[in-house]
PDB file of C-alpha atoms in Angstrom:
ATOM      1  CA  MET G   1      42.403  65.990  82.473  1.00 53.00           C
ATOM      2  CA  PRO G   2      44.022  67.907  85.675  1.00 44.00           C
ATOM      3  CA  GLY G   3      46.878  70.454  85.132  1.00 41.00           C
ATOM      4  CA  GLY G   4      50.160  69.882  84.527  1.00 41.00           C
ATOM      5  CA  ASN G   5      53.101  70.936  81.407  1.00 42.00           C
ATOM      6  CA  SER G   6      49.987  72.301  79.525  1.00 43.00           C
ATOM      7  CA  VAL G   7      50.142  75.521  76.566  1.00 41.00           C
ATOM      8  CA  SER G   8      47.481  77.039  76.577  1.00 38.00           C
ATOM      9  CA  ALA G   9      46.162  80.000  74.618  1.00 37.00           C
ATOM     10  CA  ALA G  10      43.824  81.510  78.049  1.00 33.00           C
ATOM     11  CA  ALA G  11      40.723  79.595  79.656  1.00 30.00           C
ATOM     12  CA  VAL G  12      37.429  79.613  80.315  1.00 25.00           C
ATOM     13  CA  PRO G  13      35.303  80.567  83.713  1.00 27.00           C
ATOM     14  CA  ARG G  14      34.099  78.307  86.185  1.00 32.00           C
ATOM     15  CA  TYR G  15      35.995  73.800  86.165  1.00 37.00           C
ATOM     16  CA  ILE G  16      38.429  74.948  82.929  1.00 42.00           C
ATOM     17  CA  LEU G  17      40.617  71.579  83.479  1.00 46.00           C
ATOM     18  CA  TYR G  18      40.598  69.452  85.951  1.00 46.00           C
ATOM     19  CA  GLY G  19      41.874  71.008  89.621  1.00 45.00           C
ATOM     20  CA  ASP G  20      41.924  74.633  87.932  1.00 47.00           C
ATOM     21  CA  ALA G  21      39.112  76.312  89.027  1.00 39.00           C
ATOM     22  CA  ARG G  22      41.026  79.961  87.874  1.00 42.00           C
ATOM     23  CA  ASP G  23      39.304  82.400  86.003  1.00 39.00           C
ATOM     24  CA  ARG G  24      41.317  82.980  82.296  1.00 40.00           C
ATOM     25  CA  PRO G  25      38.598  84.383  79.934  1.00 40.00           C
ATOM     26  CA  ASP G  26      40.160  84.540  76.175  1.00 46.00           C
ATOM     27  CA  TRP G  27      40.226  80.680  76.542  1.00 54.00           C
ATOM     28  CA  PHE G  28      39.742  78.424  73.283  1.00 76.00           C
ATOM     29  CA  VAL G  29      41.855  75.808  73.158  1.00 85.00           C
ATOM     30  CA  ASN G  30      44.671  74.319  75.467  1.00 87.00           C
ATOM     31  CA  VAL G  31      47.052  71.765  74.481  1.00 89.00           C
ATOM     32  CA  GLU G  32      49.166  68.782  76.468  1.00 89.00           C
ATOM     33  CA  PRO G  33      50.630  65.804  77.286  1.00 90.00           C
ATOM     34  CA  LEU G  34      49.062  63.304  78.816  1.00 88.00           C
ATOM     35  CA  ASP G  35      51.829  61.602  80.736  1.00 85.00           C
ATOM     36  CA  LYS G  36      53.207  65.047  82.791  1.00 76.00           C
ATOM     37  CA  ARG G  37      49.395  65.606  84.033  1.00 73.00           C
ATOM     38  CA  CYS G  38      47.871  61.669  84.691  1.00 86.00           C
ATOM     39  CA  ARG G  39      51.546  60.843  86.442  1.00 84.00           C
ATOM     40  CA  GLU G  40      51.353  63.797  89.086  1.00 83.00           C
ATOM     41  CA  ARG G  41      47.536  61.857  89.946  1.00 85.00           C
ATOM     42  CA  GLY G  42      49.252  58.828  90.426  1.00 88.00           C
ATOM     43  CA  TRP G  43      47.906  58.067  86.783  1.00 90.00           C
ATOM     44  CA  ILE G  44      44.030  57.636  88.565  1.00 89.00           C
ATOM     45  CA  ILE G  45      41.827  60.971  87.655  1.00 88.00           C
ATOM     46  CA  LYS G  46      38.753  61.025  89.800  1.00 83.00           C
ATOM     47  CA  PRO G  47      35.171  61.665  88.044  1.00 82.00           C
ATOM     48  CA  HIS G  48      34.769  65.275  87.161  1.00 80.00           C
ATOM     49  CA  THR G  49      32.714  67.651  84.680  1.00 78.00           C
ATOM     50  CA  HIS G  50      33.937  70.092  82.195  1.00 79.00           C
ATOM     51  CA  PRO G  51      30.860  72.096  81.585  1.00 68.00           C
ATOM     52  CA  ARG G  52      31.498  74.560  79.048  1.00 75.00           C
ATOM     53  CA  MET G  53      34.660  72.143  77.031  1.00 83.00           C
ATOM     54  CA  THR G  54      34.687  69.645  74.372  1.00 90.00           C
ATOM     55  CA  GLN G  55      38.352  67.010  75.553  1.00 92.00           C
ATOM     56  CA  ILE G  56      39.307  65.063  73.064  1.00 93.00           C
ATOM     57  CA  VAL G  57      42.469  62.281  74.369  1.00 94.00           C
ATOM     58  CA  TYR G  58      44.783  60.572  71.841  1.00 93.00           C
ATOM     59  CA  CYS G  59      46.659  57.674  73.626  1.00 92.00           C
ATOM     60  CA  GLN G  60      49.482  56.428  72.007  1.00 90.00           C
ATOM     61  CA  GLN G  61      51.086  54.403  74.846  1.00 90.00           C
ATOM     62  CA  GLY G  62      48.865  52.354  77.713  1.00 91.00           C
ATOM     63  CA  GLN G  63      46.449  50.739  78.302  1.00 91.00           C
ATOM     64  CA  GLY G  64      43.259  51.322  81.096  1.00 93.00           C
ATOM     65  CA  HIS G  65      39.534  52.235  81.575  1.00 92.00           C
ATOM     66  CA  MET G  66      37.897  54.679  80.732  1.00 92.00           C
ATOM     67  CA  MET G  67      34.433  56.132  83.214  1.00 87.00           C
ATOM     68  CA  ILE G  68      31.441  58.433  81.418  1.00 84.00           C
ATOM     69  CA  ASP G  69      28.768  58.237  83.284  1.00 72.00           C
ATOM     70  CA  GLY G  70      28.811  55.713  85.013  1.00 71.00           C
ATOM     71  CA  ASP G  71      29.870  53.567  82.332  1.00 78.00           C
ATOM     72  CA  ASN G  72      34.099  51.584  81.820  1.00 84.00           C
ATOM     73  CA  GLN G  73      34.810  51.307  78.117  1.00 89.00           C
ATOM     74  CA  ALA G  74      38.994  49.887  78.451  1.00 92.00           C
ATOM     75  CA  PHE G  75      41.364  52.206  75.589  1.00 92.00           C
ATOM     76  CA  ALA G  76      44.728  50.449  74.382  1.00 92.00           C
ATOM     77  CA  PRO G  77      47.112  52.362  72.257  1.00 92.00           C
ATOM     78  CA  GLY G  78      45.597  53.761  69.015  1.00 90.00           C
ATOM     79  CA  CYS G  79      42.371  55.112  70.622  1.00 92.00           C
ATOM     80  CA  VAL G  80      40.458  58.635  70.869  1.00 92.00           C
ATOM     81  CA  MET G  81      38.671  59.184  74.075  1.00 94.00           C
ATOM     82  CA  VAL G  82      36.159  62.015  73.555  1.00 92.00           C
ATOM     83  CA  VAL G  83      34.285  63.915  76.221  1.00 90.00           C
ATOM     84  CA  PRO G  84      31.728  65.671  75.728  1.00 84.00           C
ATOM     85  CA  PRO G  85      30.610  69.363  77.804  1.00 80.00           C
ATOM     86  CA  HIS G  86      28.714  68.119  81.028  1.00 73.00           C
ATOM     87  CA  ARG G  87      29.446  64.628  81.043  1.00 76.00           C
ATOM     88  CA  ILE G  88      30.673  62.811  84.463  1.00 78.00           C
ATOM     89  CA  HIS G  89      34.305  60.954  82.720  1.00 84.00           C
ATOM     90  CA  GLY G  90      37.498  59.922  84.837  1.00 88.00           C
ATOM     91  CA  PHE G  91      40.432  57.112  83.857  1.00 92.00           C
ATOM     92  CA  HIS G  92      41.807  54.960  85.629  1.00 92.00           C
ATOM     93  CA  TYR G  93      45.816  54.013  83.820  1.00 92.00           C
ATOM     94  CA  ALA G  94      46.859  50.626  84.131  1.00 90.00           C
ATOM     95  CA  GLY G  95      50.103  52.216  84.137  1.00 85.00           C
ATOM     96  CA  ALA G  96      52.144  54.731  82.839  1.00 88.00           C
ATOM     97  CA  ALA G  97      50.855  56.210  79.829  1.00 90.00           C
ATOM     98  CA  GLN G  98      51.991  58.494  76.403  1.00 91.00           C
ATOM     99  CA  GLY G  99      49.490  61.204  74.070  1.00 91.00           C
ATOM    100  CA  TRP G 100      47.749  63.982  74.058  1.00 91.00           C
ATOM    101  CA  VAL G 101      44.926  65.802  75.429  1.00 92.00           C
ATOM    102  CA  ILE G 102      42.894  68.849  73.639  1.00 93.00           C
ATOM    103  CA  THR G 103      40.495  70.674  74.788  1.00 91.00           C
ATOM    104  CA  ILE G 104      37.970  73.558  72.980  1.00 89.00           C
ATOM    105  CA  GLU G 105      35.389  76.302  74.501  1.00 82.00           C
ATOM    106  CA  THR G 106      32.638  74.590  73.617  1.00 77.00           C
ATOM    107  CA  HIS G 107      31.359  77.408  71.948  1.00 71.00           C
ATOM    108  CA  TYR G 108      34.503  78.129  69.611  1.00 79.00           C
ATOM    109  CA  LEU G 109      33.798  74.691  68.464  1.00 81.00           C
ATOM    110  CA  ASP G 110      30.619  75.463  67.783  1.00 76.00           C
ATOM    111  CA  ASP G 111      31.806  77.836  65.185  1.00 73.00           C
ATOM    112  CA  LEU G 112      34.614  75.854  64.191  1.00 77.00           C
ATOM    113  CA  LEU G 113      32.323  72.786  63.319  1.00 77.00           C
ATOM    114  CA  ILE G 114      29.337  74.569  61.137  1.00 73.00           C
ATOM    115  CA  ARG G 115      30.835  73.342  57.465  1.00 72.00           C
ATOM    116  CA  ALA G 116      32.317  70.431  58.791  1.00 77.00           C
ATOM    117  CA  PRO G 117      28.953  68.140  59.619  1.00 74.00           C
ATOM    118  CA  GLU G 118      31.358  65.279  60.097  1.00 77.00           C
ATOM    119  CA  LEU G 119      33.436  65.392  62.556  1.00 82.00           C
ATOM    120  CA  ARG G 120      30.426  66.930  64.532  1.00 79.00           C
ATOM    121  CA  HIS G 121      28.741  64.395  64.627  1.00 75.00           C
ATOM    122  CA  VAL G 122      31.990  62.036  65.947  1.00 80.00           C
ATOM    123  CA  LEU G 123      32.875  65.252  68.753  1.00 84.00           C
ATOM    124  CA  GLU G 124      29.129  64.470  70.242  1.00 79.00           C
ATOM    125  CA  SER G 125      29.861  61.285  70.980  1.00 78.00           C
ATOM    126  CA  GLY G 126      31.020  60.767  73.534  1.00 83.00           C
ATOM    127  CA  GLY G 127      33.182  57.810  74.860  1.00 88.00           C
ATOM    128  CA  VAL G 128      36.594  55.720  72.955  1.00 91.00           C
ATOM    129  CA  PHE G 129      37.057  54.733  70.221  1.00 90.00           C
ATOM    130  CA  PRO G 130      39.767  52.978  68.535  1.00 89.00           C
ATOM    131  CA  LEU G 131      41.070  54.676  64.694  1.00 87.00           C
ATOM    132  CA  ALA G 132      41.399  52.192  62.270  1.00 81.00           C
ATOM    133  CA  ALA G 133      44.682  52.625  61.412  1.00 79.00           C
ATOM    134  CA  ARG G 134      47.813  53.946  63.706  1.00 80.00           C
ATOM    135  CA  CYS G 135      48.278  58.057  63.468  1.00 84.00           C
ATOM    136  CA  ASP G 136      51.602  58.688  65.993  1.00 83.00           C
ATOM    137  CA  ALA G 137      53.806  59.829  62.279  1.00 86.00           C
ATOM    138  CA  GLN G 138      51.066  62.372  61.757  1.00 88.00           C
ATOM    139  CA  VAL G 139      50.377  63.466  64.783  1.00 87.00           C
ATOM    140  CA  GLU G 140      52.909  63.812  66.765  1.00 87.00           C
ATOM    141  CA  PRO G 141      54.061  66.576  63.979  1.00 90.00           C
ATOM    142  CA  ALA G 142      50.871  67.849  64.248  1.00 90.00           C
ATOM    143  CA  MET G 143      50.384  68.186  67.639  1.00 89.00           C
ATOM    144  CA  ALA G 144      53.743  69.674  66.905  1.00 89.00           C
ATOM    145  CA  ALA G 145      52.652  72.557  65.444  1.00 91.00           C
ATOM    146  CA  LEU G 146      49.669  73.350  66.948  1.00 90.00           C
ATOM    147  CA  THR G 147      51.610  73.680  70.590  1.00 89.00           C
ATOM    148  CA  GLU G 148      54.336  76.752  68.547  1.00 89.00           C
ATOM    149  CA  GLU G 149      51.521  78.246  67.092  1.00 87.00           C
ATOM    150  CA  LEU G 150      49.797  78.706  71.410  1.00 84.00           C
ATOM    151  CA  GLN G 151      53.110  79.534  72.368  1.00 82.00           C
ATOM    152  CA  ALA G 152      54.812  82.297  70.193  1.00 80.00           C
ATOM    153  CA  GLY G 153      52.453  85.072  70.545  1.00 79.00           C
ATOM    154  CA  ARG G 154      52.550  85.155  66.154  1.00 81.00           C
ATOM    155  CA  ARG G 155      50.846  88.015  64.621  1.00 84.00           C
ATOM    156  CA  GLY G 156      48.346  85.740  63.412  1.00 81.00           C
ATOM    157  CA  GLY G 157      48.913  83.519  66.226  1.00 80.00           C
ATOM    158  CA  ALA G 158      45.027  82.277  67.058  1.00 79.00           C
ATOM    159  CA  LEU G 159      44.533  81.598  62.682  1.00 85.00           C
ATOM    160  CA  GLY G 160      47.558  80.574  62.534  1.00 86.00           C
ATOM    161  CA  ALA G 161      46.620  78.050  65.875  1.00 86.00           C
ATOM    162  CA  GLU G 162      42.624  77.558  64.643  1.00 86.00           C
ATOM    163  CA  ILE G 163      44.708  76.014  61.343  1.00 89.00           C
ATOM    164  CA  GLN G 164      46.224  73.533  62.997  1.00 90.00           C
ATOM    165  CA  LEU G 165      42.996  72.577  65.677  1.00 90.00           C
ATOM    166  CA  MET G 166      41.533  71.845  62.433  1.00 90.00           C
ATOM    167  CA  SER G 167      43.716  70.071  60.273  1.00 90.00           C
ATOM    168  CA  VAL G 168      44.770  67.121  63.589  1.00 90.00           C
ATOM    169  CA  LEU G 169      40.919  67.135  63.686  1.00 91.00           C
ATOM    170  CA  LEU G 170      40.369  65.545  60.521  1.00 90.00           C
ATOM    171  CA  LEU G 171      43.606  63.287  60.988  1.00 89.00           C
ATOM    172  CA  PHE G 172      41.380  62.274  63.809  1.00 90.00           C
ATOM    173  CA  LEU G 173      38.434  62.061  61.446  1.00 88.00           C
ATOM    174  CA  ARG G 174      39.898  60.635  59.097  1.00 88.00           C
ATOM    175  CA  HIS G 175      41.954  57.652  60.926  1.00 87.00           C
ATOM    176  CA  TRP G 176      38.053  57.166  62.708  1.00 86.00           C
ATOM    177  CA  PRO G 177      35.569  53.954  62.525  1.00 78.00           C
ATOM    178  CA  VAL G 178      33.898  53.704  59.578  1.00 64.00           C
ATOM    179  CA  GLN G 179      30.971  55.752  58.007  1.00 56.00           C
ATOM    180  CA  ASP G 180      28.533  55.877  56.132  1.00 48.00           C
ATOM    181  CA  ARG G 181      29.625  59.355  54.541  1.00 48.00           C
ATOM    182  CA  PRO G 182      26.908  61.222  55.042  1.00 46.00           C
ATOM    183  CA  ASP G 183      24.867  62.945  52.287  1.00 48.00           C
ATOM    184  CA  ALA G 184      23.222  66.761  51.388  1.00 45.00           C
ATOM    185  CA  VAL G 185      19.522  65.212  52.953  1.00 48.00           C
ATOM    186  CA  LEU G 186      20.739  63.579  55.775  1.00 49.00           C
ATOM    187  CA  THR G 187      23.500  66.604  56.988  1.00 61.00           C
ATOM    188  CA  GLY G 188      20.100  68.833  57.271  1.00 74.00           C
ATOM    189  CA  ARG G 189      18.701  65.079  59.253  1.00 77.00           C
ATOM    190  CA  ALA G 190      21.639  65.580  61.315  1.00 73.00           C
ATOM    191  CA  GLU G 191      21.300  69.998  62.669  1.00 79.00           C
ATOM    192  CA  LEU G 192      17.837  68.880  63.243  1.00 86.00           C
ATOM    193  CA  VAL G 193      18.775  66.793  65.237  1.00 85.00           C
ATOM    194  CA  ARG G 194      21.634  68.794  66.648  1.00 81.00           C
ATOM    195  CA  ARG G 195      18.779  71.306  67.662  1.00 87.00           C
ATOM    196  CA  PHE G 196      16.359  68.677  69.456  1.00 91.00           C
ATOM    197  CA  ARG G 197      18.364  67.769  71.929  1.00 86.00           C
ATOM    198  CA  LEU G 198      20.138  71.146  72.699  1.00 86.00           C
ATOM    199  CA  LEU G 199      16.023  71.365  73.903  1.00 90.00           C
ATOM    200  CA  VAL G 200      15.972  68.268  74.764  1.00 90.00           C
ATOM    201  CA  GLU G 201      19.130  69.685  76.835  1.00 85.00           C
ATOM    202  CA  ALA G 202      17.050  72.669  77.842  1.00 88.00           C
ATOM    203  CA  GLN G 203      13.296  70.769  79.324  1.00 91.00           C
ATOM    204  CA  TYR G 204      14.152  66.864  79.797  1.00 89.00           C
ATOM    205  CA  LEU G 205      13.698  68.066  83.363  1.00 89.00           C
ATOM    206  CA  ARG G 206       9.641  68.070  82.927  1.00 91.00           C
ATOM    207  CA  GLN G 207       9.745  65.356  80.026  1.00 92.00           C
ATOM    208  CA  PRO G 208       7.810  67.886  77.373  1.00 93.00           C
ATOM    209  CA  PRO G 209       5.917  65.375  74.801  1.00 94.00           C
ATOM    210  CA  VAL G 210       7.371  64.955  71.568  1.00 95.00           C
ATOM    211  CA  SER G 211       4.415  67.041  69.984  1.00 95.00           C
ATOM    212  CA  ASP G 212       6.082  70.349  72.078  1.00 95.00           C
ATOM    213  CA  LEU G 213       9.118  69.632  71.219  1.00 95.00           C
ATOM    214  CA  ALA G 214       9.384  69.230  67.655  1.00 94.00           C
ATOM    215  CA  ALA G 215       6.382  71.731  67.293  1.00 95.00           C
ATOM    216  CA  GLN G 216       9.519  74.450  68.263  1.00 95.00           C
ATOM    217  CA  LEU G 217      11.770  73.595  65.681  1.00 93.00           C
ATOM    218  CA  CYS G 218       8.754  73.981  63.781  1.00 92.00           C
ATOM    219  CA  VAL G 219       8.627  70.690  62.135  1.00 92.00           C
ATOM    220  CA  SER G 220       6.066  67.308  62.589  1.00 93.00           C
ATOM    221  CA  VAL G 221       7.072  64.671  64.284  1.00 93.00           C
ATOM    222  CA  SER G 222       6.815  62.451  62.259  1.00 92.00           C
ATOM    223  CA  GLN G 223      10.070  64.425  60.309  1.00 92.00           C
ATOM    224  CA  LEU G 224      11.726  64.825  63.544  1.00 93.00           C
ATOM    225  CA  ARG G 225      10.910  61.197  64.256  1.00 92.00           C
ATOM    226  CA  LEU G 226      12.241  60.387  60.842  1.00 90.00           C
ATOM    227  CA  ALA G 227      15.345  62.361  60.908  1.00 87.00           C
ATOM    228  CA  CYS G 228      16.216  61.132  64.700  1.00 86.00           C
ATOM    229  CA  LYS G 229      16.123  57.399  63.654  1.00 83.00           C
ATOM    230  CA  SER G 230      18.572  58.943  60.023  1.00 76.00           C
ATOM    231  CA  VAL G 231      21.172  60.127  62.406  1.00 70.00           C
ATOM    232  CA  THR G 232      21.409  57.716  65.971  1.00 72.00           C
ATOM    233  CA  GLY G 233      18.947  54.412  65.229  1.00 75.00           C
ATOM    234  CA  MET G 234      16.603  56.316  68.326  1.00 83.00           C
ATOM    235  CA  SER G 235      13.296  57.437  67.710  1.00 91.00           C
ATOM    236  CA  PRO G 236      13.301  60.916  69.417  1.00 93.00           C
ATOM    237  CA  ILE G 237      11.730  59.707  72.536  1.00 94.00           C
ATOM    238  CA  GLU G 238      14.034  57.004  73.719  1.00 91.00           C
ATOM    239  CA  LEU G 239      16.629  60.358  72.218  1.00 89.00           C
ATOM    240  CA  LEU G 240      14.350  61.949  76.039  1.00 92.00           C
ATOM    241  CA  HIS G 241      14.815  58.672  77.846  1.00 92.00           C
ATOM    242  CA  ASP G 242      18.529  59.318  77.581  1.00 85.00           C
ATOM    243  CA  HIS G 243      18.920  61.644  79.465  1.00 86.00           C
ATOM    244  CA  LEU G 244      16.872  61.440  81.157  1.00 90.00           C
ATOM    245  CA  LEU G 245      18.049  57.925  82.491  1.00 88.00           C
ATOM    246  CA  ALA G 246      22.499  59.919  82.582  1.00 82.00           C
ATOM    247  CA  GLU G 247      21.100  61.713  84.535  1.00 85.00           C
ATOM    248  CA  ALA G 248      19.566  59.762  86.958  1.00 89.00           C
ATOM    249  CA  LYS G 249      22.591  57.582  86.706  1.00 85.00           C
ATOM    250  CA  ARG G 250      24.399  60.960  87.513  1.00 79.00           C
ATOM    251  CA  CYS G 251      22.127  62.010  90.746  1.00 85.00           C
ATOM    252  CA  LEU G 252      22.615  57.745  91.772  1.00 86.00           C
ATOM    253  CA  ALA G 253      26.671  57.390  91.241  1.00 77.00           C
ATOM    254  CA  TYR G 254      27.227  60.954  92.543  1.00 75.00           C
ATOM    255  CA  THR G 255      24.813  63.038  94.859  1.00 82.00           C
ATOM    256  CA  PRO G 256      23.254  61.358  97.679  1.00 87.00           C
ATOM    257  CA  MET G 257      19.672  61.984  97.130  1.00 90.00           C
ATOM    258  CA  SER G 258      17.391  59.224  97.905  1.00 93.00           C
ATOM    259  CA  VAL G 259      15.512  57.890  95.019  1.00 94.00           C
ATOM    260  CA  SER G 260      12.399  59.396  95.476  1.00 94.00           C
ATOM    261  CA  GLU G 261      13.866  62.675  95.203  1.00 94.00           C
ATOM    262  CA  ILE G 262      15.739  61.462  91.840  1.00 94.00           C
ATOM    263  CA  ALA G 263      12.057  61.011  90.264  1.00 93.00           C
ATOM    264  CA  HIS G 264      11.021  63.702  91.560  1.00 94.00           C
ATOM    265  CA  ARG G 265      13.923  66.131  90.386  1.00 92.00           C
ATOM    266  CA  LEU G 266      13.152  63.983  87.253  1.00 93.00           C
ATOM    267  CA  GLY G 267       9.165  65.266  86.261  1.00 92.00           C
ATOM    268  CA  PHE G 268       8.238  61.461  87.273  1.00 93.00           C
ATOM    269  CA  SER G 269       5.518  61.356  89.165  1.00 89.00           C
ATOM    270  CA  ASP G 270       6.304  58.459  91.872  1.00 91.00           C
ATOM    271  CA  ALA G 271       9.103  56.547  92.566  1.00 94.00           C
ATOM    272  CA  ALA G 272       7.423  52.584  91.923  1.00 95.00           C
ATOM    273  CA  TYR G 273       7.226  54.394  87.922  1.00 94.00           C
ATOM    274  CA  PHE G 274      10.990  55.829  87.589  1.00 95.00           C
ATOM    275  CA  SER G 275      12.759  52.857  89.277  1.00 95.00           C
ATOM    276  CA  ARG G 276      10.867  50.364  86.871  1.00 95.00           C
ATOM    277  CA  PHE G 277      11.947  53.051  84.500  1.00 95.00           C
ATOM    278  CA  PHE G 278      15.496  53.026  85.174  1.00 94.00           C
ATOM    279  CA  ALA G 279      15.584  49.435  86.240  1.00 94.00           C
ATOM    280  CA  LYS G 280      13.682  48.460  82.119  1.00 93.00           C
ATOM    281  CA  LEU G 281      16.912  50.972  80.489  1.00 90.00           C
ATOM    282  CA  ALA G 282      19.406  49.931  82.776  1.00 88.00           C
ATOM    283  CA  SER G 283      18.922  46.276  82.915  1.00 89.00           C
ATOM    284  CA  MET G 284      19.150  47.292  87.153  1.00 90.00           C
ATOM    285  CA  PRO G 285      17.143  48.833  90.075  1.00 94.00           C
ATOM    286  CA  PRO G 286      18.197  51.976  90.557  1.00 93.00           C
ATOM    287  CA  THR G 287      18.637  50.477  93.834  1.00 92.00           C
ATOM    288  CA  ALA G 288      21.713  48.185  92.129  1.00 90.00           C
ATOM    289  CA  PHE G 289      23.127  50.992  90.429  1.00 87.00           C
ATOM    290  CA  ARG G 290      23.830  53.049  93.491  1.00 87.00           C
ATOM    291  CA  ARG G 291      26.107  50.442  94.698  1.00 84.00           C
ATOM    292  CA  GLN G 292      27.480  49.173  91.738  1.00 78.00           C
ATOM    293  CA  GLN G 293      29.081  52.986  91.677  1.00 71.00           C
ATOM    294  CA  LEU G 294      29.742  52.665  95.502  1.00 68.00           C
ATOM    295  CA  HIS G 295      31.444  49.671  95.466  1.00 57.00           C
ATOM    296  CA  PRO G 296      32.724  48.738  91.584  1.00 51.00           C
ATOM    297  CA  ALA G 297      34.752  45.571  91.109  1.00 46.00           C
ATOM    298  CA  ALA G 298      38.493  45.565  91.198  1.00 36.00           C
ATOM    299  CA  ILE G 299      39.617  46.885  87.896  1.00 35.00           C
ATOM    300  CA  GLU G 300      42.364  45.034  86.305  1.00 34.00           C
ATOM    301  CA  PRO G 301      45.208  46.491  85.427  1.00 30.00           C
TER     302      PRO G 301
END
């Protein structure tokens, strides 16, 4: 999201917020009202990415579409939109909107969620999530308290801001779409899947065998498969392929690379094999996907 009437404890290097590349190294959380930030850009936020941040947008009023990794998802009042790090995203609001935007430095968030696996699970899933019940009356004072801690500069302000941030995240979690609560076994499996995804992020360009990744995690392939299936409903190879597909979509949508160049970058032996892989998972060939991104159908307000 772009800069506006924001309240920030500071910021991270590189592309901090949309339209903001300043270097403020002591940042850990930024809070701002949605309407001021988006109004300045005509309610259209162009595709961009935050390499080191997780972003949470609460839509209190208004509607539109969120684009994340080439997919459009509709949102309406009472939705929370989650953008994990590195995900290319943008917003098209169908007129004026109100709400809040919380941007959290990733490593700080990881430390914060060590004892909160339920929160970690929902914040690692990008997209639009309609809350089970409207919670505007609770969100307003919670955001005000968080904003005050960030602004006031009082003794213990960082601790106070952390407490208020966790209260806001807990509020969203308790109104999240109903899910089965994880037991201790599932929680352990979720941590294994988190570590597996980190390996995939680091190594996917060479398309490593699942057996290699399992060995690096000091588990058997069957243990890794069980964990992935239990936590995500997908096998390890499906998760690896999903990551490859997401990167392929990014390259097709946001770079001038040819299909052959993308295939080579992603570790495929030839462009034809890559095209078959992409078409099977995306239900269209890569050239059609690229045309769709260049000439998208008009979005109705």
